Amino acid sequence: MKKLLGVVIVLAVSFAAKAYVVNVSDLPEAVINHPIAIISELDNKTLDSIQPESKNAILHGTLDKAELCKLKYSFDIEGGVRTNFIPVFLDAGNDTVNFRFTENYENGGVVVAGGELNDRREAIWKEMKNLKRDELVEYIKKQAIENISNPLGAYLVSVLSSSLSPDIWMGLYHEMPADMAEYPMLKNEAERLRAVKATEEGQMFQDMPCLTPDGKQVKLSDYLGKGKYVLLDFWASWCGPCRREAKEVLMPLYEKYKDNDNFCIIGIMTSDSTEKHLEALKSINYPWLQLIDSERLSGKTFGFQFIPFIMLISPDGKILRRNLRGEEIWKYVDDALEK
């Protein structure tokens, strides 16, 4: 009886999971002998991998349902190795997907064909080439809605994250079935946009822990909402544009208002190790207060993706302006202090 039950379970799994085959061809010499892998976007697990010894390779496996995945490949460059990722849909229906490398493989030049969702995506891209710039977003949005229940829809919704307002994007996200909304790229974007909404202009700042350069545990609330206008500068030790903004804009601004008791600048160092932040501070020696985001919470707390990210906070702790750069910084600080 146990043997019969085991056979039934094996048969059930084999019928539920469907096979796929991925053919990879025209591999450049620089790619051969480096691992090639198919990785699931749902859980970042490697579904299959191979280290090719010739210009052609085959990857295969089984899936219970269609998934958005990525082809990972590496190649030799001067001074090391570089890795690229190419999105691909595996339809879990005995489909064969073909990856053909082109001469532009270093910049993602890989042609994908085969499988219903891959072919549908290629048709969408071709149609986009005929559209004007102001028509593109609406077209992609329409295609995302039409495919909202499959991985192509999830992919298109992720593409739209930088083109739609947070409210419209979140509306699309909430229309998705639960299994599609589980893609990490979508969950992370939804979390970021919730943070943007919670910290939009007019809202109170969100508190977060920081370290002083001498290792003392503090919070933003120790400095914000204390009766001063505060310019928060989120930056990192490795960020060239951050240092340029500080040198060309923040330093002259500091000199102008360093004796004004109603204003101060606070730098928040993020996106790097505490050790590297401390090394940078020794070499740069900014004259305004610096705090270290040792837990790397800044982006999640305020919903930004790029640095420098600069905000102006009112004396009562409300966010007056987000994402200030260049001359805008001077304009809004001058206006605030003149009032």
Tab-separated table of N, CA, C and O in Angstrom, residues 160 172 204 206 227:
chain	number	residue	atom	x	y	z
A	160	LEU	N	6.882	50.125	-15.021
A	160	LEU	CA	6.145	51.387	-14.886
A	160	LEU	C	6.421	52.117	-13.574
A	160	LEU	O	5.943	53.235	-13.377
A	172	LEU	N	-2.474	49.735	-9.620
A	172	LEU	CA	-2.173	48.578	-10.465
A	172	LEU	C	-1.708	47.393	-9.625
A	172	LEU	O	-2.125	46.254	-9.844
A	204	MET	N	5.073	64.863	8.731
A	204	MET	CA	6.137	64.874	9.726
A	204	MET	C	7.240	63.901	9.309
A	204	MET	O	6.970	62.887	8.655
A	206	GLN	N	9.968	60.928	9.520
A	206	GLN	CA	9.951	59.613	10.153
A	206	GLN	C	11.264	59.414	10.919
A	206	GLN	O	12.345	59.700	10.399
A	227	GLY	N	13.004	73.390	16.607
A	227	GLY	CA	12.947	74.831	16.431
A	227	GLY	C	13.873	75.393	15.367
A	227	GLY	O	13.953	76.606	15.204
